[in-house]
PDB file of C-alpha atoms in Angstrom:
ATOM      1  CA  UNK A 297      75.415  62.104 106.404  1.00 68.00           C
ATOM      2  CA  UNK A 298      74.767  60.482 102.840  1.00 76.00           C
ATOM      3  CA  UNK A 299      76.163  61.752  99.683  1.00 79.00           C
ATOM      4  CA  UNK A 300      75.156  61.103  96.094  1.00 83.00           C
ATOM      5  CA  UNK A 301      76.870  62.110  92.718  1.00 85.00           C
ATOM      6  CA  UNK A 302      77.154  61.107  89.026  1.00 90.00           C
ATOM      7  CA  UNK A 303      79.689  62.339  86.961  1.00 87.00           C
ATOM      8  CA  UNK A 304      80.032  61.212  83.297  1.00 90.00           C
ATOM      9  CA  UNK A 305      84.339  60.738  81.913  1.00 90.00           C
ATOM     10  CA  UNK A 306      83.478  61.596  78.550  1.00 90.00           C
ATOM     11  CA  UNK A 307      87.131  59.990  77.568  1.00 90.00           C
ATOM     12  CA  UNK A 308      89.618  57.432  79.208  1.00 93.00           C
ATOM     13  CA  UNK A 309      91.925  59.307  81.287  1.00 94.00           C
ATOM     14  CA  UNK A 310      95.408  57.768  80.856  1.00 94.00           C
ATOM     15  CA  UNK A 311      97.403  59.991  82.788  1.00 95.00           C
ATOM     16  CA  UNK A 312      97.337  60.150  86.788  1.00 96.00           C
ATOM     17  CA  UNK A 313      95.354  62.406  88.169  1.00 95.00           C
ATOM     18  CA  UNK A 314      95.848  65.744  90.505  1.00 96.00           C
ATOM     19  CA  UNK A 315      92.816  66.594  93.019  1.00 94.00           C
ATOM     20  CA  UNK A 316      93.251  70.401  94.142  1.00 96.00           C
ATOM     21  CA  UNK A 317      91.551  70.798  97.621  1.00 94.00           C
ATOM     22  CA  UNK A 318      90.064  74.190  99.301  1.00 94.00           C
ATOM     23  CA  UNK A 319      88.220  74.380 102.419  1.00 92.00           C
ATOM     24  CA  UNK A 320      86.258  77.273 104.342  1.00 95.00           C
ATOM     25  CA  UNK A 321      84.607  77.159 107.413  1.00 93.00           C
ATOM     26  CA  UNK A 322      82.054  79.435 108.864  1.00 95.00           C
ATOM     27  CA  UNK A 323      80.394  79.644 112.425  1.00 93.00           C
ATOM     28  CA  UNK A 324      77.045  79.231 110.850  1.00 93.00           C
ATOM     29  CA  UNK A 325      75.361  78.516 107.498  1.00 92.00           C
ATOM     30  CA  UNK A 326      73.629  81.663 108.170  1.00 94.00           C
ATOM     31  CA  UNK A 327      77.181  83.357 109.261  1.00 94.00           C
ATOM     32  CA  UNK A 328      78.602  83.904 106.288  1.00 93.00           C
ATOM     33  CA  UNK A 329      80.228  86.526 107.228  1.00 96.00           C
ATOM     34  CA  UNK A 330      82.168  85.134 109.427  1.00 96.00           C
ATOM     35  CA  UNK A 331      83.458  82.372 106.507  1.00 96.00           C
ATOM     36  CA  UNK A 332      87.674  81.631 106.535  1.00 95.00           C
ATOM     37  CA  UNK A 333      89.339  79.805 103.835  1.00 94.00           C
ATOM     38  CA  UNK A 334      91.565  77.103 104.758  1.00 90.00           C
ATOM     39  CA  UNK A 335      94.909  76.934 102.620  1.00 87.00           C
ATOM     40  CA  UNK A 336      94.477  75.321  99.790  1.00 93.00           C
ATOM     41  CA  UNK A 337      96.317  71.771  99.291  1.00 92.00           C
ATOM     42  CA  UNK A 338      96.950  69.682  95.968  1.00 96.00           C
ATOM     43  CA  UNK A 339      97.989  66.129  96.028  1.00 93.00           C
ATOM     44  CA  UNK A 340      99.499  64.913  92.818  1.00 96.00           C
ATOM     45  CA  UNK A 341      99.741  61.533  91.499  1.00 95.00           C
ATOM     46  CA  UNK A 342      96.396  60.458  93.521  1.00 91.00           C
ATOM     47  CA  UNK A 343      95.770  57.244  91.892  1.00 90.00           C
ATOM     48  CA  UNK A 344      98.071  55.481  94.358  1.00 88.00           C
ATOM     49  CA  UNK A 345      95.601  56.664  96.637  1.00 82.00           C
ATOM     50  CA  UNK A 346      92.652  54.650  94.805  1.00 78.00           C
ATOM     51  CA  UNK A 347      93.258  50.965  96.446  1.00 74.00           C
ATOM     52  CA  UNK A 348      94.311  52.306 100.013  1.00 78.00           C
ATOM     53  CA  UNK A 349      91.548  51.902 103.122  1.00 76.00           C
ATOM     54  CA  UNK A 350      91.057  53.968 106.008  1.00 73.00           C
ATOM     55  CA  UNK A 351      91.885  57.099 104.183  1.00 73.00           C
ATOM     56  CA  UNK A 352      89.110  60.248 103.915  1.00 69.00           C
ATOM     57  CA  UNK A 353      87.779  59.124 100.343  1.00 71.00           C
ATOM     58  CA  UNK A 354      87.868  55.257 101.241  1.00 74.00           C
ATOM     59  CA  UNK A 355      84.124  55.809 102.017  1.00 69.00           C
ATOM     60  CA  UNK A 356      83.435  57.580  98.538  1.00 74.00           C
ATOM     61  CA  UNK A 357      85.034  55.398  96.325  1.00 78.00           C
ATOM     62  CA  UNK A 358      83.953  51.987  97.808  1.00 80.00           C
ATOM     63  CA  UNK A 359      80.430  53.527  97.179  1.00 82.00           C
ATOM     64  CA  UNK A 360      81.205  54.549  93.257  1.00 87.00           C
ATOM     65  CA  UNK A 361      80.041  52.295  90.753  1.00 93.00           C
ATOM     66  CA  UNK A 362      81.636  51.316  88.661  1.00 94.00           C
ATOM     67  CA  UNK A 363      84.577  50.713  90.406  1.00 88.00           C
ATOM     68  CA  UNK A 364      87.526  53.111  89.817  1.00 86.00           C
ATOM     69  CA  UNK A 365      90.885  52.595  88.834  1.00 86.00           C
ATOM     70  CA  UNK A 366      93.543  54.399  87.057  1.00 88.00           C
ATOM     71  CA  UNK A 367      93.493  54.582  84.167  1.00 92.00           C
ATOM     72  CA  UNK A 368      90.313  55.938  84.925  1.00 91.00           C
ATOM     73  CA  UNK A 369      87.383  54.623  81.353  1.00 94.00           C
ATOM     74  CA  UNK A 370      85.211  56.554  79.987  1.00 94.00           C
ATOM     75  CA  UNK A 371      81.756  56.251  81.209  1.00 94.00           C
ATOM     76  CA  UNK A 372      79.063  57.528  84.305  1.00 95.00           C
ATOM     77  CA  UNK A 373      80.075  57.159  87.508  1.00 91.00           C
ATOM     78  CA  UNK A 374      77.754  56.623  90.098  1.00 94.00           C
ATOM     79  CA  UNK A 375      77.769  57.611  93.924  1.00 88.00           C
ATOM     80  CA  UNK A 376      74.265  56.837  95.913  1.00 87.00           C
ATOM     81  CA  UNK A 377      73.912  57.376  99.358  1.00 84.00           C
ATOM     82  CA  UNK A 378      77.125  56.973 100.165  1.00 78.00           C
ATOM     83  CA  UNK A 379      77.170  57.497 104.227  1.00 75.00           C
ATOM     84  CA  UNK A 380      80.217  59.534 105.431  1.00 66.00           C
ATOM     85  CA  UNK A 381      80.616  59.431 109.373  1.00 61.00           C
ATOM     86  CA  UNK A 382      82.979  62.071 111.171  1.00 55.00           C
ATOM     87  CA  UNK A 383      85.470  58.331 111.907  1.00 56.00           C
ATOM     88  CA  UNK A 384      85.879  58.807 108.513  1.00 52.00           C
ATOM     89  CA  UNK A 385      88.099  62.044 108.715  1.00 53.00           C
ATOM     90  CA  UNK A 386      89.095  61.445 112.241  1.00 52.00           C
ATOM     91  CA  UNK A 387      92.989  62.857 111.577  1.00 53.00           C
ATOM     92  CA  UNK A 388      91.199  66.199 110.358  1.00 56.00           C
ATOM     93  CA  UNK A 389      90.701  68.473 113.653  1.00 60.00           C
ATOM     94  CA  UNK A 390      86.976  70.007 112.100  1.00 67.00           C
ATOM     95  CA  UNK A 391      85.317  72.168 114.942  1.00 76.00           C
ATOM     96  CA  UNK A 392      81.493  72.581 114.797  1.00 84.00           C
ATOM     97  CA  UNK A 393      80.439  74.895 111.735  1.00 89.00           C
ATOM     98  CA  UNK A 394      79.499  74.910 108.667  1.00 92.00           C
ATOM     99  CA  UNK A 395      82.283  73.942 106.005  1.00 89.00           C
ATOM    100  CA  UNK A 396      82.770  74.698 101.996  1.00 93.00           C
ATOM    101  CA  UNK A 397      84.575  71.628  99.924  1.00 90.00           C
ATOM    102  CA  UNK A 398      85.760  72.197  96.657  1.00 95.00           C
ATOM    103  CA  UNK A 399      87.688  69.675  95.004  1.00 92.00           C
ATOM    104  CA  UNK A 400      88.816  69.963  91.256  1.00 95.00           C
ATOM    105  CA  UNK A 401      90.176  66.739  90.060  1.00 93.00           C
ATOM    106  CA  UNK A 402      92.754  67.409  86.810  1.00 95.00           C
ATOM    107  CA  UNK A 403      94.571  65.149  84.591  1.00 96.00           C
ATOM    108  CA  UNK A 404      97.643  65.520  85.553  1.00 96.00           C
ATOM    109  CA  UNK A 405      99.637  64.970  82.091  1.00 94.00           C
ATOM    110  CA  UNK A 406      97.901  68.183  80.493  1.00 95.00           C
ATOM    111  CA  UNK A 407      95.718  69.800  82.888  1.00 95.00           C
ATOM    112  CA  UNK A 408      92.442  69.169  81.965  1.00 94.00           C
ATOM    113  CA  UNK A 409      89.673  70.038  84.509  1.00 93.00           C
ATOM    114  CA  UNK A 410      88.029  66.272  85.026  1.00 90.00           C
ATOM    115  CA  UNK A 411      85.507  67.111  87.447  1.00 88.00           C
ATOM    116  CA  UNK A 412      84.911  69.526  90.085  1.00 89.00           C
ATOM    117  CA  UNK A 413      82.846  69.193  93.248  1.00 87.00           C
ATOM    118  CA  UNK A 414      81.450  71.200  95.760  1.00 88.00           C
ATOM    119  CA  UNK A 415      80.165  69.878  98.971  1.00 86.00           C
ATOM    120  CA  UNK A 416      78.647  71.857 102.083  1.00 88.00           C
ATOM    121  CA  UNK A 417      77.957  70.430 105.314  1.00 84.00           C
ATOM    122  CA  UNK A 418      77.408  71.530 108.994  1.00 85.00           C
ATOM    123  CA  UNK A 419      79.561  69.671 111.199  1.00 79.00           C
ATOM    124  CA  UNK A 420      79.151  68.790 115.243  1.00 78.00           C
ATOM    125  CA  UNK A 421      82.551  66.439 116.261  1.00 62.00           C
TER     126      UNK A 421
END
């Protein structure tokens, strides 16, 4: 699966960041009705999770140009084609379906919405 994304940090973010995480899963993309959301999660202070390998987002920010690092500058961001392979959330026990991300990615020292993004994808492990 490839993903691409630009988002554009209209000011240097000097706090650390939070990322607040939901997930649903349906049977089908055309099952909606059948959709459950996941708990939601937050992880706060994430930028010790920026330099770290082999973790879900290794794969997305290797890809992002220009390189990010906390304090995160102002500027566009770039993600192209960034290939995702299920190895790359291998601890994650996804069964076949379709699946809802939504991450919302805050500034952590006053709250500020940075970014959100949603991602949908039909998964077979």
């Amino acid at each position: 699966m490839l993903i691409s994304y630009t988002g554009v940090i209209s000011r240097d973010i000097t706090n650390d960041l939070e990322v607040q995480a939901v997930l649903t899963r349906c049977a089908a993309s055309e099952a909606l009705d059948t959709c459950e959301r996941m708990r939601p999660f937050t992880i706060k202070n994430f930028c010790r999770f920026f330099n770290i390998d082999k973790t879900p987002w290794s794969s997305f920010l290797n890809f992002l140009k220009p390189h990010v690092t906390c304090p995160i500058k102002k500027g566009t961001y770039v993600l192209k084609d960034a290939e995702v392979s299920s190895g790359d959330f291998g601890r994650f026990p996804f069964a076949s379906g379709f699946y809802k991300f939504e991450f919302i990615l805050k500034d952590q020292g006053n709250g500020d919405v940075i970014t959100c993004v949603y991602v949908e994808a039909t998964l077979n492990p």
